[in-house]
Coordinates of C-alpha atoms and ligand atoms in Angstrom, one line a residue:
Chain A
M17 CA 133.2 -123.5 -9.2
D18 CA 134.7 -120.0 -9.6
N19 CA 131.3 -118.2 -9.6
I20 CA 131.6 -114.5 -9.0
I21 CA 127.8 -114.4 -8.3
Q22 CA 125.9 -117.3 -6.7
I23 CA 122.2 -117.3 -6.0
K24 CA 121.0 -119.9 -3.5
N25 CA 117.3 -120.8 -2.9
V26 CA 116.1 -117.3 -3.6
N27 CA 112.3 -116.6 -3.2
K28 CA 110.8 -113.2 -3.7
F29 CA 107.4 -112.1 -2.6
Y30 CA 105.9 -108.7 -3.3
G31 CA 103.0 -107.1 -1.4
T32 CA 102.2 -107.1 2.3
T33 CA 98.5 -107.9 2.5
I34 CA 98.2 -109.9 -0.7
K35 CA 101.4 -111.7 -1.2
K36 CA 102.5 -112.4 -4.7
Q37 CA 105.5 -114.7 -5.4
V38 CA 107.7 -113.4 -8.2
L39 CA 110.8 -115.7 -7.9
F40 CA 110.5 -119.4 -7.0
D41 CA 113.5 -121.1 -5.3
V42 CA 116.0 -119.8 -7.8
N43 CA 119.5 -121.3 -7.8
I44 CA 122.1 -120.0 -10.3
G45 CA 125.7 -119.0 -10.5
F46 CA 127.7 -116.9 -13.0
K47 CA 131.3 -117.5 -13.9
K48 CA 134.0 -114.8 -13.5
G49 CA 134.6 -113.1 -16.9
S50 CA 131.6 -114.6 -18.6
F51 CA 129.2 -112.8 -20.9
N52 CA 125.6 -113.9 -20.1
A53 CA 122.1 -113.1 -21.4
I54 CA 118.9 -113.4 -19.4
I55 CA 115.8 -113.6 -21.6
G56 CA 112.1 -114.2 -20.9
Q57 CA 108.7 -112.6 -21.2
S58 CA 107.8 -109.4 -19.7
G59 CA 106.8 -109.8 -16.1
S60 CA 108.6 -113.1 -15.7
G61 CA 110.9 -111.8 -13.0
K62 CA 114.1 -111.0 -14.8
S63 CA 114.6 -107.5 -13.4
T64 CA 113.7 -108.7 -9.9
L65 CA 116.4 -111.3 -10.2
L66 CA 119.0 -108.8 -11.5
N67 CA 118.2 -106.3 -8.8
I68 CA 118.6 -108.9 -6.1
M69 CA 122.0 -109.9 -7.6
G70 CA 123.0 -106.3 -7.6
T71 CA 122.0 -105.9 -3.9
L72 CA 119.5 -103.2 -4.8
D73 CA 116.7 -105.4 -3.7
N74 CA 116.5 -108.1 -0.9
P75 CA 115.4 -111.6 -1.4
S76 CA 112.4 -112.7 0.8
D77 CA 114.5 -115.7 1.6
G78 CA 117.6 -117.4 0.3
D79 CA 121.1 -116.0 -0.1
V80 CA 123.2 -114.0 -2.5
Y81 CA 127.0 -114.4 -2.7
I82 CA 129.2 -111.9 -4.5
N83 CA 132.9 -112.8 -4.7
H84 CA 132.1 -115.5 -2.2
Q85 CA 130.8 -112.9 0.3
K86 CA 127.3 -113.4 1.7
T87 CA 125.6 -110.1 0.9
T88 CA 122.4 -111.0 2.8
A89 CA 124.5 -110.7 6.0
M90 CA 125.9 -107.3 5.2
D91 CA 124.6 -103.9 6.5
K92 CA 123.5 -101.1 4.2
N93 CA 126.9 -99.3 4.3
Q94 CA 128.8 -102.4 3.4
L95 CA 126.4 -103.1 0.6
A96 CA 126.9 -99.5 -0.7
D97 CA 130.6 -100.0 -0.7
L98 CA 130.3 -103.4 -2.4
R99 CA 128.1 -101.8 -5.2
N100 CA 130.5 -98.9 -5.6
K101 CA 133.6 -101.1 -6.0
T102 CA 132.4 -104.3 -7.5
I103 CA 129.2 -103.7 -9.5
G104 CA 128.4 -101.5 -12.4
F105 CA 124.8 -100.9 -13.4
I106 CA 123.3 -100.1 -16.8
F107 CA 119.6 -99.7 -16.9
Q108 CA 117.1 -99.3 -19.7
F109 CA 116.8 -95.6 -18.8
H110 CA 120.2 -94.0 -18.6
Y111 CA 119.7 -92.6 -15.1
L112 CA 122.3 -89.9 -15.5
L113 CA 122.5 -87.0 -13.1
P114 CA 121.1 -84.1 -15.1
E115 CA 122.9 -81.5 -13.0
F116 CA 126.3 -82.8 -14.0
T117 CA 128.3 -82.9 -17.2
V118 CA 129.2 -86.1 -19.1
Q119 CA 132.7 -86.1 -17.6
E120 CA 131.3 -85.5 -14.0
N121 CA 128.7 -88.3 -14.4
I122 CA 131.4 -90.7 -15.5
L123 CA 133.7 -89.7 -12.6
M124 CA 130.9 -90.0 -10.0
P125 CA 131.4 -93.6 -9.0
Y126 CA 135.1 -92.7 -8.3
A127 CA 134.2 -89.6 -6.4
I128 CA 131.8 -91.5 -4.2
S129 CA 134.6 -93.4 -2.5
N130 CA 137.6 -91.1 -3.1
R131 CA 138.4 -87.5 -2.3
I132 CA 140.4 -86.1 -5.2
A133 CA 140.7 -87.4 -8.7
S134 CA 144.3 -87.8 -9.7
S135 CA 145.5 -87.1 -13.2
A136 CA 145.6 -90.9 -13.8
I137 CA 141.9 -91.1 -13.0
L138 CA 141.1 -88.1 -15.2
E139 CA 143.0 -89.9 -18.0
K140 CA 141.0 -93.0 -17.4
A141 CA 137.8 -91.0 -17.7
D142 CA 139.1 -89.5 -20.9
Y143 CA 140.0 -93.0 -22.2
L144 CA 136.4 -94.2 -21.5
M145 CA 134.9 -91.1 -23.2
D146 CA 137.1 -91.7 -26.2
M147 CA 136.1 -95.3 -26.3
M148 CA 132.4 -94.4 -26.2
G149 CA 132.8 -91.6 -28.7
L150 CA 131.9 -88.9 -26.1
T151 CA 134.9 -86.7 -26.2
T152 CA 133.2 -83.9 -28.1
V153 CA 130.3 -83.8 -25.6
K154 CA 132.6 -84.1 -22.5
N155 CA 131.4 -80.9 -20.9
N156 CA 127.8 -81.1 -22.0
L157 CA 125.2 -81.5 -19.3
A158 CA 123.6 -85.0 -19.4
T159 CA 120.4 -83.4 -20.7
Q160 CA 122.1 -82.0 -23.7
L161 CA 122.8 -85.4 -25.3
S162 CA 121.2 -87.7 -27.8
G163 CA 119.7 -91.0 -26.5
G164 CA 122.6 -93.0 -27.7
Q165 CA 125.1 -90.6 -26.2
Q166 CA 123.3 -90.8 -22.9
Q167 CA 123.3 -94.6 -22.8
R168 CA 127.0 -94.6 -23.7
T169 CA 127.7 -92.2 -20.9
A170 CA 125.9 -94.5 -18.6
I171 CA 128.0 -97.4 -19.8
A172 CA 131.2 -95.4 -19.4
R173 CA 130.1 -94.5 -15.8
A174 CA 129.4 -98.2 -15.1
L175 CA 133.0 -98.9 -16.1
M176 CA 134.7 -96.1 -14.2
N177 CA 135.6 -98.1 -11.1
Q178 CA 136.5 -101.2 -13.2
P179 CA 133.9 -103.3 -11.5
K180 CA 134.2 -107.1 -11.7
I181 CA 130.5 -107.3 -12.5
I182 CA 128.3 -105.3 -14.8
L183 CA 124.5 -105.8 -14.6
A184 CA 122.6 -104.5 -17.5
D185 CA 118.8 -104.4 -17.7
E186 CA 117.7 -104.0 -21.3
P187 CA 120.5 -101.5 -21.9
T188 CA 119.5 -100.9 -25.5
G189 CA 115.7 -101.0 -25.0
N190 CA 115.4 -97.4 -25.9
L191 CA 117.8 -97.3 -28.8
D192 CA 117.4 -97.9 -32.5
S193 CA 118.8 -101.2 -33.8
E194 CA 122.0 -99.7 -35.3
T195 CA 122.9 -97.9 -32.1
S196 CA 122.1 -100.9 -30.0
E197 CA 124.3 -103.1 -32.2
N198 CA 127.2 -100.7 -31.5
V199 CA 126.5 -100.7 -27.8
Y200 CA 126.7 -104.5 -27.7
Q201 CA 129.9 -104.4 -29.7
L202 CA 131.3 -102.2 -27.0
L203 CA 130.1 -104.3 -24.1
R204 CA 131.7 -107.4 -25.7
E205 CA 135.0 -105.5 -26.2
I206 CA 135.0 -104.5 -22.5
N207 CA 134.3 -108.1 -21.5
E208 CA 137.3 -109.2 -23.5
T209 CA 139.6 -106.4 -22.5
F210 CA 138.9 -106.2 -18.8
K211 CA 137.5 -109.7 -18.2
T212 CA 134.4 -108.1 -16.7
T213 CA 131.5 -110.4 -16.0
F214 CA 128.4 -109.3 -17.8
I215 CA 124.8 -110.3 -17.1
I216 CA 122.5 -108.6 -19.6
I217 CA 118.7 -108.8 -19.7
T218 CA 117.6 -108.5 -23.3
H219 CA 114.6 -108.9 -25.6
D220 CA 116.6 -109.0 -28.7
P221 CA 117.3 -112.6 -29.9
R222 CA 120.1 -111.4 -32.2
I223 CA 121.9 -110.0 -29.2
A224 CA 121.3 -113.0 -27.0
E225 CA 122.7 -115.3 -29.7
K226 CA 126.1 -113.5 -29.4
T227 CA 126.5 -114.3 -25.7
D228 CA 128.3 -117.2 -24.0
R229 CA 125.2 -118.3 -22.1
I230 CA 121.5 -117.7 -22.4
V231 CA 119.3 -118.1 -19.3
E232 CA 115.6 -118.1 -19.8
I233 CA 113.2 -117.1 -17.0
K234 CA 109.6 -118.1 -17.1
D235 CA 107.1 -117.4 -14.3
G236 CA 109.8 -116.7 -11.8
K237 CA 111.7 -120.0 -12.4
I238 CA 114.7 -120.8 -14.6
H239 CA 113.1 -122.4 -17.6
S240 CA 116.2 -123.1 -19.6
D241 CA 120.0 -122.5 -19.2
F242 CA 121.9 -122.8 -22.4
I243 CA 125.7 -122.6 -22.3
K244 CA 127.6 -122.5 -25.6
Chain B
M10 CA 131.6 -84.7 3.0
K11 CA 133.1 -83.0 0.1
L12 CA 131.0 -85.1 -2.3
A13 CA 127.8 -84.2 -0.5
F14 CA 128.8 -80.6 -0.4
N15 CA 129.5 -80.5 -4.1
I16 CA 126.3 -82.3 -5.0
A17 CA 124.3 -79.9 -2.7
L18 CA 125.9 -76.9 -4.4
R19 CA 125.1 -78.4 -7.8
F20 CA 121.5 -79.1 -6.9
L21 CA 121.0 -75.5 -5.7
N22 CA 122.7 -74.2 -8.8
S23 CA 120.6 -76.3 -11.2
N24 CA 117.4 -74.8 -9.8
K25 CA 118.3 -71.2 -9.6
G26 CA 114.7 -69.8 -9.4
Q27 CA 113.7 -72.0 -6.5
T28 CA 117.1 -71.4 -4.8
F29 CA 116.7 -67.7 -5.1
L30 CA 113.2 -67.8 -3.7
I31 CA 114.3 -69.7 -0.6
I32 CA 117.3 -67.3 -0.1
L33 CA 114.9 -64.4 -0.5
G34 CA 112.6 -65.9 2.1
I35 CA 115.4 -66.4 4.6
A36 CA 116.7 -62.9 3.8
I37 CA 113.4 -61.2 4.5
G38 CA 113.2 -63.1 7.8
V39 CA 116.7 -62.1 8.8
S40 CA 116.2 -58.5 7.6
V41 CA 113.0 -58.1 9.7
Q42 CA 115.0 -59.4 12.7
V43 CA 117.9 -57.1 12.1
F44 CA 115.6 -54.1 11.5
I45 CA 113.2 -54.7 14.4
G46 CA 116.1 -55.6 16.7
S47 CA 118.0 -52.5 15.8
L48 CA 114.9 -50.3 16.1
I49 CA 113.9 -51.6 19.5
Q50 CA 117.4 -51.5 20.9
G51 CA 117.9 -48.0 19.5
L52 CA 114.6 -47.0 21.1
Q53 CA 115.6 -48.4 24.4
K54 CA 119.1 -46.8 24.3
D55 CA 117.4 -43.5 23.5
L56 CA 115.0 -43.8 26.4
I57 CA 117.7 -44.9 28.9
N58 CA 119.9 -42.1 27.7
T59 CA 117.4 -39.4 28.2
T60 CA 116.3 -40.9 31.5
I61 CA 119.6 -41.7 33.1
G62 CA 122.3 -40.6 30.7
N63 CA 122.9 -37.3 32.4
S64 CA 122.4 -38.3 36.0
P65 CA 124.2 -40.5 38.4
Q66 CA 123.2 -44.1 38.2
I67 CA 124.4 -44.9 41.6
T68 CA 124.5 -42.4 44.5
V69 CA 126.2 -42.8 47.9
L70 CA 124.4 -40.6 50.5
S71 CA 124.7 -40.1 54.1
A72 CA 122.4 -41.9 56.6
L73 CA 123.1 -39.3 59.3
E74 CA 120.9 -36.5 60.4
D75 CA 123.3 -33.8 59.2
K76 CA 123.5 -35.5 55.8
T77 CA 127.3 -35.5 55.8
I78 CA 129.9 -38.0 54.8
G79 CA 133.3 -37.8 56.4
Q80 CA 136.7 -39.3 55.2
W81 CA 135.2 -39.5 51.8
E82 CA 138.6 -39.6 49.9
G83 CA 139.1 -43.1 51.3
K84 CA 135.6 -44.1 50.2
I85 CA 136.2 -42.8 46.7
D86 CA 139.4 -44.8 46.5
T87 CA 137.6 -47.9 47.7
I88 CA 135.0 -47.4 44.9
K89 CA 137.8 -46.8 42.3
N90 CA 139.5 -50.0 43.4
S91 CA 136.3 -52.1 43.3
K92 CA 137.2 -53.5 39.8
E93 CA 133.7 -52.5 38.6
K94 CA 133.6 -50.5 35.4
I95 CA 133.0 -47.0 36.8
T96 CA 132.9 -44.3 34.1
A97 CA 132.3 -41.3 36.4
L98 CA 132.9 -40.7 40.1
S99 CA 132.1 -37.3 41.5
P100 CA 131.9 -36.0 45.1
T101 CA 129.3 -33.4 45.9
A102 CA 128.3 -31.1 48.8
S103 CA 124.7 -30.0 48.3
F104 CA 122.1 -28.4 50.4
P105 CA 118.7 -26.7 49.8
G106 CA 118.5 -23.0 50.3
F107 CA 117.1 -19.8 48.8
I108 CA 118.4 -17.3 46.3
A109 CA 117.5 -13.6 46.8
F110 CA 118.0 -10.9 44.2
N111 CA 116.2 -7.6 43.7
K112 CA 113.7 -8.4 46.4
Q113 CA 112.7 -11.7 44.8
T114 CA 113.4 -15.0 46.5
E115 CA 113.4 -18.5 44.9
P116 CA 114.1 -21.9 46.5
V117 CA 117.2 -23.5 45.1
L118 CA 119.5 -26.4 45.6
L119 CA 123.1 -25.3 46.1
R120 CA 125.3 -27.8 44.5
G121 CA 129.0 -27.9 45.3
F122 CA 130.9 -29.8 42.7
D123 CA 134.4 -30.5 41.6
L124 CA 133.5 -29.5 38.1
S125 CA 136.1 -31.5 36.3
K126 CA 134.5 -34.6 37.9
A127 CA 130.9 -33.6 37.8
D128 CA 131.2 -32.7 34.1
S129 CA 131.5 -36.4 33.1
I130 CA 128.0 -36.9 34.5
Y131 CA 126.2 -33.7 33.8
G132 CA 128.4 -32.0 31.2
I133 CA 128.0 -28.6 32.9
T134 CA 131.0 -26.9 31.5
Q135 CA 129.9 -27.7 27.9
S136 CA 126.4 -26.4 28.7
I137 CA 127.6 -22.9 29.7
Y138 CA 126.1 -20.7 27.0
E139 CA 127.4 -17.4 28.5
G140 CA 130.2 -16.6 30.9
M141 CA 132.7 -18.9 32.6
P142 CA 132.7 -21.8 35.0
P143 CA 132.8 -20.8 38.7
T144 CA 136.4 -21.4 40.1
R145 CA 136.7 -19.2 43.2
K146 CA 134.9 -19.6 46.4
N147 CA 131.4 -17.9 46.2
D148 CA 131.4 -18.0 42.4
V149 CA 128.1 -19.4 41.1
L150 CA 126.7 -20.7 37.9
I151 CA 123.0 -20.2 37.3
G152 CA 120.6 -22.2 35.1
K153 CA 118.8 -20.7 32.1
E154 CA 115.3 -20.8 33.7
L155 CA 116.3 -19.3 37.0
R156 CA 118.1 -16.6 35.1
D157 CA 114.9 -15.7 33.3
T158 CA 112.9 -15.8 36.5
L159 CA 115.2 -13.3 38.2
S160 CA 116.5 -11.4 35.2
L161 CA 120.1 -12.0 36.1
N162 CA 123.3 -11.0 34.3
I163 CA 127.0 -12.0 34.5
G164 CA 128.7 -10.2 37.4
D165 CA 125.5 -9.7 39.4
T166 CA 125.7 -10.3 43.1
I167 CA 123.1 -12.6 44.6
T168 CA 122.5 -13.7 48.1
I169 CA 122.1 -17.3 49.2
L170 CA 120.2 -18.0 52.4
T171 CA 120.4 -21.3 54.3
P172 CA 117.4 -22.9 56.1
T173 CA 119.2 -21.9 59.3
R174 CA 119.1 -18.2 58.1
K175 CA 122.7 -17.8 57.4
S176 CA 123.3 -15.7 54.3
Q177 CA 126.2 -15.2 51.9
T178 CA 126.6 -13.0 48.9
M179 CA 127.9 -14.7 45.7
T180 CA 128.9 -13.6 42.2
I181 CA 127.5 -14.9 39.0
T182 CA 130.2 -16.1 36.6
G183 CA 128.0 -17.7 33.9
F184 CA 124.8 -19.4 32.8
Y185 CA 124.2 -23.0 31.9
D186 CA 121.5 -24.9 30.1
I187 CA 121.5 -28.7 30.5
K188 CA 118.1 -29.0 28.8
V189 CA 116.2 -30.1 31.9
A190 CA 114.0 -27.2 32.9
S191 CA 113.6 -28.3 36.6
I192 CA 117.4 -28.5 37.0
N193 CA 118.0 -25.2 35.2
Q194 CA 115.5 -23.6 37.6
S195 CA 116.8 -25.0 40.8
W196 CA 120.5 -25.8 40.7
V197 CA 123.0 -23.1 41.7
I198 CA 126.4 -24.6 40.9
T199 CA 129.4 -23.6 42.8
P200 CA 132.9 -25.0 43.8
I201 CA 132.5 -27.6 46.5
H202 CA 134.3 -25.5 49.2
T203 CA 131.6 -22.8 48.9
V204 CA 129.1 -25.2 50.3
Q205 CA 131.4 -26.7 52.8
S206 CA 132.1 -23.3 54.4
L207 CA 128.6 -21.9 54.2
F208 CA 127.1 -24.9 55.8
E209 CA 130.0 -25.4 58.2
I210 CA 130.7 -29.0 57.4
N211 CA 134.5 -28.7 57.2
N212 CA 135.9 -31.0 54.7
K213 CA 132.9 -33.3 54.6
I214 CA 130.6 -33.9 51.6
T215 CA 127.0 -35.0 51.2
G216 CA 127.2 -37.5 48.4
I217 CA 129.2 -39.5 45.9
E218 CA 127.7 -39.7 42.4
I219 CA 128.6 -42.6 40.1
Q220 CA 128.1 -43.6 36.6
V221 CA 128.9 -47.1 35.3
A222 CA 129.5 -48.7 31.9
E223 CA 126.8 -51.3 32.2
V224 CA 123.8 -49.3 33.2
F225 CA 121.7 -52.4 33.7
E226 CA 124.1 -53.8 36.2
A227 CA 123.8 -50.6 38.4
D228 CA 121.9 -52.5 41.1
T229 CA 124.4 -55.3 41.5
I230 CA 127.3 -52.9 41.3
A231 CA 125.6 -50.7 43.9
S232 CA 125.3 -53.6 46.3
H233 CA 128.9 -54.6 45.6
I234 CA 129.9 -51.0 46.5
D235 CA 127.7 -51.2 49.6
L236 CA 129.5 -54.3 50.7
L237 CA 132.9 -52.8 50.1
L238 CA 132.2 -49.6 51.9
G239 CA 130.5 -51.3 54.9
Q240 CA 129.3 -48.6 57.3
N241 CA 125.6 -49.4 56.8
D242 CA 124.6 -47.1 59.6
L243 CA 126.5 -44.1 58.1
L244 CA 125.8 -44.5 54.4
K245 CA 122.9 -45.3 52.1
I246 CA 123.3 -46.3 48.5
S247 CA 120.7 -45.9 45.8
N248 CA 120.6 -46.8 42.1
W249 CA 118.5 -45.7 39.2
K250 CA 116.9 -49.1 38.7
D251 CA 115.3 -49.1 42.1
Q252 CA 114.0 -45.6 41.4
N253 CA 112.7 -46.4 37.8
Q254 CA 110.8 -49.6 38.2
Q255 CA 108.1 -48.6 35.8
L256 CA 110.5 -47.6 33.0
L257 CA 112.3 -50.9 33.5
S258 CA 109.2 -53.0 33.2
G259 CA 108.2 -51.0 30.1
L260 CA 111.6 -51.8 28.5
Q261 CA 111.3 -55.4 29.5
G262 CA 107.8 -55.6 27.9
Q263 CA 109.2 -54.1 24.7
S264 CA 112.1 -56.6 24.7
V265 CA 109.8 -59.5 25.1
S266 CA 107.4 -58.4 22.3
S267 CA 110.4 -57.9 20.1
I268 CA 111.7 -61.4 20.9
M269 CA 108.2 -62.7 20.2
I270 CA 108.1 -61.1 16.7
Q271 CA 111.5 -62.5 16.0
V272 CA 110.6 -66.0 17.1
F273 CA 107.5 -66.0 14.8
V274 CA 109.5 -64.7 11.9
L275 CA 112.0 -67.5 12.6
I276 CA 109.3 -70.2 12.7
A277 CA 107.9 -68.9 9.4
V278 CA 111.3 -69.0 7.8
I279 CA 112.0 -72.6 9.1
L280 CA 108.6 -73.8 7.8
G281 CA 109.3 -72.2 4.5
I282 CA 112.7 -73.8 4.1
A283 CA 111.5 -77.2 5.4
S284 CA 108.6 -77.3 2.9
V285 CA 110.6 -76.2 -0.1
L286 CA 113.4 -78.6 0.7
A287 CA 110.8 -81.4 1.2
I288 CA 109.6 -80.8 -2.3
S289 CA 113.2 -80.7 -3.5
V290 CA 113.7 -84.2 -2.1
L291 CA 110.8 -85.4 -4.2
Q292 CA 112.3 -83.6 -7.2
K293 CA 115.7 -85.1 -6.6
S294 CA 114.6 -88.5 -5.5
R295 CA 115.6 -89.9 -8.8
Q296 CA 119.1 -88.6 -8.4
I297 CA 119.3 -89.7 -4.8
G298 CA 118.3 -93.2 -5.9
I299 CA 120.9 -93.3 -8.7
L300 CA 123.6 -92.1 -6.3
K301 CA 122.6 -94.8 -3.8
A302 CA 122.7 -97.5 -6.5
M303 CA 126.2 -96.3 -7.3
G304 CA 127.2 -96.7 -3.7
V305 CA 126.4 -93.4 -1.9
K306 CA 125.7 -94.2 1.7
D307 CA 122.5 -93.1 3.5
F308 CA 124.4 -90.7 5.7
T309 CA 126.0 -88.9 2.7
A310 CA 122.6 -88.8 1.0
S311 CA 121.2 -87.0 4.0
L312 CA 124.2 -84.6 4.2
I313 CA 123.3 -83.4 0.7
F314 CA 120.2 -81.8 2.1
L315 CA 121.7 -80.6 5.3
F316 CA 124.3 -78.8 3.3
Q317 CA 121.6 -77.3 1.1
G318 CA 119.9 -76.0 4.2
F319 CA 123.3 -74.7 5.5
L320 CA 124.2 -73.0 2.3
L321 CA 120.8 -71.5 1.9
G322 CA 121.1 -70.2 5.5
I323 CA 124.4 -68.6 4.8
M324 CA 123.4 -66.9 1.6
G325 CA 120.0 -65.9 3.1
S326 CA 121.7 -64.4 6.1
I327 CA 124.2 -62.4 4.1
L328 CA 121.5 -61.0 1.9
G329 CA 119.2 -60.5 4.9
I330 CA 121.7 -58.5 6.9
A331 CA 122.4 -56.3 3.9
L332 CA 118.6 -55.8 3.4
G333 CA 118.0 -55.2 7.1
L334 CA 120.8 -52.6 7.5
L335 CA 119.6 -50.9 4.3
L336 CA 116.1 -50.8 5.7
A337 CA 117.4 -49.5 9.0
F338 CA 119.5 -46.8 7.5
S339 CA 116.8 -45.7 5.1
F340 CA 114.5 -45.5 8.1
T341 CA 116.8 -43.1 9.8
L342 CA 117.0 -41.1 6.6
F343 CA 113.2 -40.9 5.9
A344 CA 111.6 -41.1 9.4
I345 CA 112.9 -37.8 10.7
N346 CA 111.7 -35.1 13.1
P347 CA 111.0 -31.6 11.8
D348 CA 114.5 -30.6 12.9
G349 CA 116.1 -33.3 10.7
T350 CA 117.1 -35.7 13.5
P351 CA 115.9 -39.3 13.1
V352 CA 112.7 -40.2 15.0
V353 CA 114.6 -43.1 16.5
A354 CA 118.3 -43.3 16.4
L355 CA 119.0 -46.9 15.4
Y356 CA 121.4 -48.9 17.4
I357 CA 123.2 -51.4 15.2
N358 CA 124.5 -54.0 17.6
Y359 CA 126.9 -56.1 15.5
G360 CA 126.8 -58.8 18.1
F361 CA 123.0 -59.0 17.8
V362 CA 123.3 -59.0 14.0
T363 CA 125.8 -61.9 14.1
I364 CA 123.6 -63.9 16.5
S365 CA 120.6 -63.4 14.2
A366 CA 122.7 -64.7 11.3
I367 CA 123.9 -67.7 13.2
I368 CA 120.4 -68.5 14.4
A369 CA 119.2 -68.3 10.8
I370 CA 121.9 -70.6 9.5
L371 CA 121.3 -73.1 12.3
S372 CA 117.6 -73.0 11.7
S373 CA 118.0 -73.5 8.0
T374 CA 120.2 -76.4 8.6
L375 CA 117.7 -77.7 11.1
A376 CA 114.8 -77.2 8.7
A377 CA 116.7 -79.4 6.2
L378 CA 116.7 -82.2 8.8
I379 CA 113.3 -83.7 7.8
P380 CA 114.2 -83.7 4.1
A381 CA 117.6 -85.1 5.0
I382 CA 116.0 -88.0 6.9
K383 CA 113.7 -88.6 3.9
S384 CA 116.6 -88.7 1.6
S385 CA 118.4 -91.1 3.9
K386 CA 115.5 -93.5 3.9
L387 CA 115.0 -93.4 0.1
S388 CA 115.7 -96.8 -1.5
P389 CA 117.2 -96.9 -5.0
M390 CA 114.6 -99.5 -5.9
E391 CA 111.9 -96.8 -5.8
V392 CA 113.6 -95.0 -8.6
I393 CA 114.5 -98.0 -10.7
K394 CA 111.0 -99.5 -10.5
N395 CA 109.4 -96.3 -11.6
G396 CA 111.7 -95.6 -14.5
Ligands
ADP415 N1 107.6 -103.5 -6.3 C1 106.7 -104.4 -6.8 N2 105.6 -104.6 -6.1 C2 104.7 -105.5 -6.6 N3 104.9 -106.3 -7.7 C3 106.1 -106.1 -8.4 C4 107.0 -105.2 -8.0 N4 108.1 -105.2 -8.8 C5 107.7 -106.2 -9.7 N5 106.5 -106.7 -9.5 C6 105.9 -107.8 -10.2 O1 106.8 -108.9 -10.3 C7 106.7 -109.5 -11.5 C8 108.1 -109.5 -12.1 O2 108.5 -108.2 -12.4 P1 109.9 -107.9 -13.2 O3 111.0 -108.6 -12.4 O4 110.0 -106.5 -13.3 O5 109.7 -108.7 -14.5 P2 110.5 -108.5 -15.9 O6 111.7 -107.7 -15.6 O7 110.8 -109.9 -16.3 O8 109.6 -107.9 -16.9 C9 105.7 -108.7 -12.3 O9 104.5 -109.3 -12.3 C10 105.6 -107.4 -11.6 O10 104.3 -106.9 -11.8
MG416 MG1 112.2 -105.8 -16.5

C-alpha cells in the first residue's frame, strides 16, 4: 500500500445552476515510482481527474492524499508549496513564460521557493537542458523555439525541483509522431533514473502500451484498470 | 519578494510600448504638478516679497500718548532671546513734520534710524544713488521724489519743522531711491539721535521694527513677543498679516485652486495606471496561472502587480520631474517682460518636488492594488481549461 497518490470517493460536479457530474465516486491509487497511462474518450473526465490529483482543482466531495497527506484539508499556500516541491506538470500546451528564456523558465520552479540559485542548481539546469537537447537554445526566449523544443523545455522545467510526481496531460498532443516518440523515451528514462512517478493522459495507443499500467476512464468512472 | 520584483520587471520590459505609455502618462501628470506648483509658489513669493519684503513684518509701537518707548535696549534683548527666527531688528524714532526749502513746504515723516540695522529691512544704504549716508546729527537723506519736488542738491540746507513749531536746519548728505514713490516722497532719513533731540524724547524711541524668517508665522511670533514683553498698557504690537487680510485670502484661494488642479491631475493619473494595469492582468493571466500551478502563492502573484505600479511610479516621477523642471525653466526663458526679466520668477521648492514624486509613486502603487487583487484571485484552472 505504498501509494504516493490516493483518490478516495471523489465526485466532481460542474456548473452552479445546472449541475453536471463529471466524476462518479472515483477510487484509485498510484504506486511510488510507477509509470502510468490514463486513456479514454474525449470528455470522459481524464483531465478533470488529473487536475484534482494535482491540487489545481478541488473535488466536489471525496479526498485526495499525496504522500499520505490529505490535500483537501490544506490551505492555498500549503497547496502551492506542495505543488512546487512535489508535483511537476506537463500540459498539452507548453505553458512556458514567453517573457523568459529557456534557462529561466527551467529555473523558475526553483526560484519560486528559493532566493539565489547556487552553482549546483545552475549545473542541474544545464544537465536538464543537455538531456533535452536544449543547450544551443538556452538563452532563447520561449517564443523563439520550435514546438518540440518548447515541449522539451516544459518537461525540463517539470523536472527542475526533482518532484516525486509528474502529471502529464497529453504531453505530445501537439507534436509529430517522431518527436512524440522521443519525448516518451525521455519520460521513461527519467522514471527509471529518478524513480519519479508518472501519470500520463494519452490518446496514443502505442504510447500507452509501453507503460506499466493503463487506466481507462469512461463517463467519469474507471472503466478498466490494467496492470502489467 | 525578489521573485515578484524580477517578474514585474520582466513583464514591464517585455511590453515596452505599453510600459512607456504609462510612464509618459505619469510623467505628464507629475510634470504638470511640478510646473504649476513652482509657478504658483513663485507667484506667491513674488507677491509677498513686493508687499512685505522691504517692510517690517512685526512692529512694536508705543501705546502712550507721546508715542515713546523707554528702556528699549532691554526690550530688544528680550526679542533677540525669544528663540524665534528673527532676521532683522531695528529701533526707530520717527515723527511727522514738515520740510521747508526755498519757500516751499512739504509734509514729511522724519525717520531716525540706526542705519546699519534699518538696512537689513529697507536696504537704504544700497539705494543711495547720489551722496553718502547721514552719519552726524542733523544730517539727512532725501528720497528721489521729494528731491524732484523741491529741486534739492547735496549740501543744501533744509529746515525741518515739528508740529509743535520747533524748527531745525539740517544738511543733505545724499539721495535714496527704494522704488516706492510714496516713501521716496515722505521719508526724511536721519540718525536716530537727530530725532531724539529735536523732539526732546531723551534716549527713547518710537518703535522696534522686526523681520522674521517665516513670514507666514508673523502673527504667532508677534503674539509670542507680546507675551514676552508684557507691558500691554505701554506697548502695542502689529504684524503684516493683520494688516493684509485681503492679500492673504487671495493667496489662500490661489493655493487651494492649485491643490485642486493637482488633485485632479493625480486622479487622472491613478485612473490611467489602474486601467492599463487591469488590462495587463488580463494579458498576463496565462502567465499568472502557470506560475500559480508551479507553486507561486497568491500574495506573491499580487506583489508582481504592486511592484509594476511602484516601478512605473518611480520611472514616471523621474521623467516627470525632469519634464516639469524643463517646462518651468523654459517658461522663465520665454515668458519674459520687455526688460528681459521673467514674468514670474519660478520658485523651485525641492521639498515640494520630492513630495510630488512620493505622492505619484504611492498612487501608482495604490492604482496597482485592484489589478493585484485580481491577480491574487486568479485560479490556475482558468488558464489550463482555456488552453
Ligand atoms: N470548467 C468546466 N465547467 C463545466 N464543464 C466542464 C468544465 N471542465 C470540464 N467540463 C466538462 O467535464 C467533462 C470532462 O472534461 P475533461 O475532464 O476535460 O475530459 P477529458 O480530459 O477526458 O477530455 C466534459 O464534458 C467537459 O465538457
Ligand atoms: Mg483533457
